[in-house]
mmCIF file of C-alpha atoms in Angstrom:
data_model
loop_
_atom_site.group_PDB
_atom_site.id
_atom_site.type_symbol
_atom_site.label_atom_id
_atom_site.label_comp_id
_atom_site.label_asym_id
_atom_site.label_seq_id
_atom_site.Cartn_x
_atom_site.Cartn_y
_atom_site.Cartn_z
ATOM 1 C CA MET A 1 150.875 250.370 140.278
ATOM 2 C CA PRO A 2 148.709 253.337 141.615
ATOM 3 C CA GLN A 3 145.441 252.465 143.407
ATOM 4 C CA LEU A 4 142.380 253.022 141.310
ATOM 5 C CA THR A 5 139.641 255.339 142.459
ATOM 6 C CA ARG A 6 136.608 253.116 143.434
ATOM 7 C CA VAL A 7 133.383 254.405 141.983
ATOM 8 C CA VAL A 8 129.726 253.490 142.411
ATOM 9 C CA LEU A 9 127.750 254.639 139.427
ATOM 10 C CA ALA A 10 123.939 255.066 139.356
ATOM 11 C CA GLU A 11 122.206 255.820 136.033
ATOM 12 C CA ASP A 12 118.914 254.215 134.916
ATOM 13 C CA GLY A 13 119.751 254.622 131.146
ATOM 14 C CA VAL A 14 121.583 251.381 130.138
ATOM 15 C CA LEU A 15 123.462 253.002 127.224
ATOM 16 C CA LEU A 16 124.661 255.970 129.295
ATOM 17 C CA ARG A 17 125.562 253.766 132.169
ATOM 18 C CA GLU A 18 127.632 251.468 130.060
ATOM 19 C CA GLY A 19 129.210 254.487 128.317
ATOM 20 C CA LEU A 20 130.159 256.133 131.526
ATOM 21 C CA THR A 21 131.639 252.859 132.914
ATOM 22 C CA GLY A 22 133.894 252.580 129.786
ATOM 23 C CA VAL A 23 135.016 256.208 130.057
ATOM 24 C CA LEU A 24 135.838 255.918 133.696
ATOM 25 C CA SER A 25 137.807 252.731 133.287
ATOM 26 C CA ARG A 26 140.027 254.424 130.628
ATOM 27 C CA PHE A 27 140.923 257.280 132.988
ATOM 28 C CA GLY A 28 141.995 255.315 136.205
ATOM 29 C CA PHE A 29 138.656 254.786 137.864
ATOM 30 C CA GLU A 30 137.350 251.347 138.861
ATOM 31 C CA VAL A 31 133.597 251.124 138.694
ATOM 32 C CA VAL A 32 132.842 248.601 141.551
ATOM 33 C CA ALA A 33 129.063 248.751 141.023
ATOM 34 C CA ALA A 34 126.801 250.212 138.291
ATOM 35 C CA VAL A 35 123.095 250.360 139.296
ATOM 36 C CA GLY A 36 119.906 251.759 137.988
ATOM 37 C CA ASP A 37 117.804 252.966 140.901
ATOM 38 C CA GLY A 38 118.028 254.826 144.172
ATOM 39 C CA PRO A 39 117.716 251.853 146.563
ATOM 40 C CA ALA A 40 120.357 249.949 144.676
ATOM 41 C CA LEU A 41 122.672 252.998 144.939
ATOM 42 C CA LEU A 42 122.387 253.080 148.705
ATOM 43 C CA ALA A 43 122.977 249.285 148.902
ATOM 44 C CA ALA A 44 125.975 249.353 146.608
ATOM 45 C CA ALA A 45 127.503 252.366 148.495
ATOM 46 C CA ALA A 46 127.048 250.574 151.827
ATOM 47 C CA GLU A 47 128.644 247.340 150.460
ATOM 48 C CA HIS A 48 131.601 248.816 148.529
ATOM 49 C CA ARG A 49 132.407 251.930 150.466
ATOM 50 C CA PRO A 50 133.554 253.815 147.334
ATOM 51 C CA ASP A 51 135.784 256.841 146.966
ATOM 52 C CA LEU A 52 133.285 258.473 144.656
ATOM 53 C CA VAL A 53 129.633 258.220 143.851
ATOM 54 C CA ILE A 54 128.302 259.448 140.543
ATOM 55 C CA THR A 55 124.495 259.489 140.206
ATOM 56 C CA ASP A 56 121.725 260.679 138.024
ATOM 57 C CA ILE A 57 119.048 262.738 139.859
ATOM 58 C CA ARG A 58 115.912 261.227 138.433
ATOM 59 C CA MET A 59 115.854 257.399 138.668
ATOM 60 C CA PRO A 60 113.410 254.704 139.520
ATOM 61 C CA PRO A 61 111.249 253.778 141.352
ATOM 62 C CA GLY A 62 109.592 257.272 141.227
ATOM 63 C CA ASN A 63 111.628 258.997 138.550
ATOM 64 C CA THR A 64 111.599 262.302 140.434
ATOM 65 C CA ASP A 65 114.684 262.987 142.669
ATOM 66 C CA GLU A 66 115.571 259.509 143.972
ATOM 67 C CA GLY A 67 119.250 259.804 142.935
ATOM 68 C CA LEU A 68 119.592 263.179 144.618
ATOM 69 C CA ARG A 69 117.996 261.984 147.872
ATOM 70 C CA ALA A 70 120.183 258.947 147.900
ATOM 71 C CA ALA A 71 123.206 261.231 147.480
ATOM 72 C CA VAL A 72 122.150 263.469 150.293
ATOM 73 C CA THR A 73 121.587 260.342 152.554
ATOM 74 C CA LEU A 74 125.021 259.123 151.710
ATOM 75 C CA ARG A 75 126.653 262.465 152.488
ATOM 76 C CA ARG A 76 124.831 262.564 155.765
ATOM 77 C CA GLU A 77 126.246 259.201 156.616
ATOM 78 C CA ARG A 78 129.669 259.859 155.227
ATOM 79 C CA PRO A 79 130.280 263.733 155.072
ATOM 80 C CA GLY A 80 133.557 263.327 153.277
ATOM 81 C CA LEU A 81 132.264 261.089 150.518
ATOM 82 C CA ALA A 82 132.901 262.543 147.067
ATOM 83 C CA VAL A 83 129.647 262.843 145.235
ATOM 84 C CA VAL A 84 128.791 264.116 141.768
ATOM 85 C CA VAL A 85 125.214 264.314 140.540
ATOM 86 C CA LEU A 86 124.191 264.451 136.904
ATOM 87 C CA SER A 87 121.067 266.334 135.801
ATOM 88 C CA GLN A 88 119.202 266.524 132.485
ATOM 89 C CA TYR A 89 118.045 270.056 133.252
ATOM 90 C CA VAL A 90 119.145 272.973 135.393
ATOM 91 C CA GLN A 91 117.458 272.908 138.849
ATOM 92 C CA GLU A 92 119.029 275.239 141.303
ATOM 93 C CA GLU A 93 117.216 273.713 144.265
ATOM 94 C CA TYR A 94 118.784 270.339 143.613
ATOM 95 C CA ALA A 95 122.294 271.907 143.387
ATOM 96 C CA GLY A 96 121.538 273.815 146.623
ATOM 97 C CA ALA A 97 120.434 270.627 148.459
ATOM 98 C CA LEU A 98 123.663 268.923 147.537
ATOM 99 C CA LEU A 99 125.837 271.859 148.556
ATOM 100 C CA ASP A 100 124.157 271.925 151.849
ATOM 101 C CA THR A 101 125.430 268.406 152.767
ATOM 102 C CA GLY A 102 128.527 267.981 154.864
ATOM 103 C CA ASP A 103 130.731 271.051 154.590
ATOM 104 C CA GLY A 104 129.787 271.606 150.979
ATOM 105 C CA LEU A 105 133.097 270.341 149.775
ATOM 106 C CA ARG A 106 133.846 267.243 147.615
ATOM 107 C CA VAL A 107 130.551 267.685 145.650
ATOM 108 C CA GLY A 108 129.606 268.319 142.079
ATOM 109 C CA TYR A 109 126.479 269.157 140.171
ATOM 110 C CA LEU A 110 126.801 268.788 136.321
ATOM 111 C CA LEU A 111 124.440 268.801 133.425
ATOM 112 C CA LYS A 112 124.536 265.553 131.457
ATOM 113 C CA ASP A 113 125.683 267.573 128.384
ATOM 114 C CA ARG A 114 128.952 268.044 130.127
ATOM 115 C CA VAL A 115 129.689 264.346 129.949
ATOM 116 C CA VAL A 116 130.157 264.653 126.234
ATOM 117 C CA ASP A 117 133.356 266.512 126.926
ATOM 118 C CA VAL A 118 135.280 263.667 128.485
ATOM 119 C CA GLN A 119 138.365 265.683 129.523
ATOM 120 C CA ASP A 120 136.262 268.339 131.285
ATOM 121 C CA PHE A 121 134.107 265.680 132.883
ATOM 122 C CA VAL A 122 137.156 263.718 134.215
ATOM 123 C CA ALA A 123 138.749 266.972 135.418
ATOM 124 C CA ALA A 124 135.498 267.797 137.350
ATOM 125 C CA LEU A 125 135.561 264.374 138.958
ATOM 126 C CA ARG A 126 139.266 264.860 140.003
ATOM 127 C CA THR A 127 138.564 268.316 141.420
ATOM 128 C CA VAL A 128 135.706 266.889 143.544
ATOM 129 C CA LEU A 129 137.917 263.988 144.742
ATOM 130 C CA GLY A 130 140.590 266.554 145.596
ATOM 131 C CA GLY A 131 138.268 268.295 148.031
ATOM 132 C CA GLY A 132 136.769 270.805 145.578
ATOM 133 C CA THR A 133 133.256 271.953 144.663
ATOM 134 C CA VAL A 134 132.230 271.856 140.986
ATOM 135 C CA VAL A 135 128.991 273.477 139.805
ATOM 136 C CA ASP A 136 127.827 273.461 136.134
ATOM 137 C CA PRO A 137 128.351 276.835 134.385
ATOM 138 C CA GLU A 138 124.643 276.953 133.414
ATOM 139 C CA VAL A 139 123.604 276.728 137.033
ATOM 140 C CA VAL A 140 125.963 279.625 137.791
ATOM 141 C CA ARG A 141 124.541 281.573 134.974
ATOM 142 C CA ARG A 142 120.997 281.097 136.289
ATOM 143 C CA LEU A 143 122.103 282.207 139.754
ATOM 144 C CA LEU A 144 123.887 285.373 138.356
ATOM 145 C CA ARG A 145 120.619 286.311 136.515
ATOM 146 C CA ARG A 146 118.571 285.784 139.629
ATOM 147 C CA THR A 147 120.630 287.999 141.912
ATOM 148 C CA ARG A 148 120.697 291.216 140.019
ATOM 149 C CA ASP A 149 120.817 294.202 142.532
ATOM 150 C CA PRO A 150 123.749 293.205 144.629
ATOM 151 C CA LEU A 151 125.788 292.533 141.514
ATOM 152 C CA ALA A 152 125.068 295.861 139.945
ATOM 153 C CA ALA A 153 128.252 297.309 141.491
ATOM 154 C CA LEU A 154 130.428 294.797 139.628
ATOM 155 C CA SER A 155 132.038 295.642 136.279
ATOM 156 C CA ALA A 156 131.511 293.318 133.300
ATOM 157 C CA ARG A 157 134.943 291.822 133.809
ATOM 158 C CA GLU A 158 134.282 291.216 137.491
ATOM 159 C CA ARG A 159 131.029 289.515 136.752
ATOM 160 C CA GLU A 160 132.961 287.276 134.366
ATOM 161 C CA VAL A 161 135.473 286.476 136.939
ATOM 162 C CA LEU A 162 132.750 285.877 139.666
ATOM 163 C CA ALA A 163 131.084 283.326 137.396
ATOM 164 C CA LEU A 164 134.320 281.416 136.990
ATOM 165 C CA VAL A 165 134.997 281.558 140.719
ATOM 166 C CA ALA A 166 131.553 280.014 141.347
ATOM 167 C CA GLU A 167 132.193 277.228 138.863
ATOM 168 C CA GLY A 168 135.246 276.309 140.969
ATOM 169 C CA HIS A 169 138.179 277.603 139.035
ATOM 170 C CA SER A 170 141.374 278.724 140.708
ATOM 171 C CA ASN A 171 142.957 282.036 140.020
ATOM 172 C CA SER A 172 145.573 280.508 137.668
ATOM 173 C CA ALA A 173 142.798 278.676 135.662
ATOM 174 C CA ILE A 174 140.761 281.830 135.486
ATOM 175 C CA ALA A 175 143.798 283.726 134.180
ATOM 176 C CA ALA A 176 144.405 281.179 131.488
ATOM 177 C CA ARG A 177 140.788 281.379 130.341
ATOM 178 C CA LEU A 178 140.717 285.129 130.211
ATOM 179 C CA PHE A 179 144.233 285.561 128.854
ATOM 180 C CA VAL A 180 145.268 287.850 131.779
ATOM 181 C CA THR A 181 147.845 287.527 134.479
ATOM 182 C CA GLU A 182 147.157 285.702 137.737
ATOM 183 C CA ALA A 183 147.909 288.900 139.665
ATOM 184 C CA ALA A 184 145.159 290.687 137.645
ATOM 185 C CA VAL A 185 142.657 287.965 138.523
ATOM 186 C CA GLY A 186 143.707 288.268 142.144
ATOM 187 C CA LYS A 187 142.940 291.931 142.093
ATOM 188 C CA HIS A 188 139.519 291.330 140.476
ATOM 189 C CA VAL A 189 138.658 288.574 143.093
ATOM 190 C CA GLY A 190 139.686 290.897 145.900
ATOM 191 C CA SER A 191 137.541 293.693 144.515
ATOM 192 C CA ILE A 192 134.550 291.359 144.064
ATOM 193 C CA LEU A 193 134.741 290.056 147.589
ATOM 194 C CA ALA A 194 135.007 293.593 148.973
ATOM 195 C CA LYS A 195 132.006 294.851 146.962
ATOM 196 C CA LEU A 196 129.978 291.820 147.944
ATOM 197 C CA ASP A 197 131.052 292.158 151.609
ATOM 198 C CA LEU A 198 132.406 288.594 151.597
ATOM 199 C CA PRO A 199 135.338 287.550 153.758
ATOM 200 C CA PRO A 200 138.657 287.263 151.924
ATOM 201 C CA ALA A 201 139.640 283.628 151.316
ATOM 202 C CA GLU A 202 142.888 282.271 149.914
ATOM 203 C CA ASP A 203 141.635 278.743 149.771
ATOM 204 C CA THR A 204 139.817 278.164 146.455
ATOM 205 C CA ASN A 205 137.252 275.747 147.722
ATOM 206 C CA ARG A 206 136.172 278.007 150.614
ATOM 207 C CA ARG A 207 135.966 280.921 148.319
ATOM 208 C CA VAL A 208 133.707 278.938 145.885
ATOM 209 C CA LEU A 209 131.360 278.032 148.812
ATOM 210 C CA ALA A 210 131.128 281.656 149.989
ATOM 211 C CA VAL A 211 130.316 282.922 146.569
ATOM 212 C CA LEU A 212 127.752 280.133 145.876
ATOM 213 C CA ALA A 213 126.111 280.739 149.274
ATOM 214 C CA TYR A 214 125.887 284.451 148.441
ATOM 215 C CA LEU A 215 124.357 283.779 145.010
ATOM 216 C CA ARG A 216 121.809 281.385 146.467
ATOM 217 C CA GLY A 217 120.800 283.664 149.330
#
């Protein structure tokens, strides 16, 4: 029997916490602790040494960014720990704070709305566990709107591809979404990296980090 992925879940809303626990258990995850505040998250992670931490950003005691600060602390202590944070609203600085931990890999920033699509949510968790970086599409859209001038040289299709790269999709996944060949996507990506003066990168995760760093800069 395959070993289950051990998860510490932190969410102060009881209904969502119970719902997520049920969803995770159906998809091969073992929730070893489900807590409702930042200090309890730190304690549970220290006790259970999980494979993955999923946490809300705003939690007691202050209901500001306790979950995020706990996640950053955990990543500082264990840089390879997979962490996914959930947010009610798009806050680019929170995504940036998480991406700046460790080497920027094995992290995810998702809006809570994404949890409704269970298949996509579970796929995002597995991408992060596999060493990837997942950023909510709405965060990427905000970043694209903010950095206007350097992106002016990109065609509409290249901007579309850039957004999907920043979300963490591979060339094959982008090709499937846009109904084009993988070779065509490769050409678009090469053109984008050249126009933005970014180094070429075959590794999907490194490419995501390069693009996100550029958009946040």
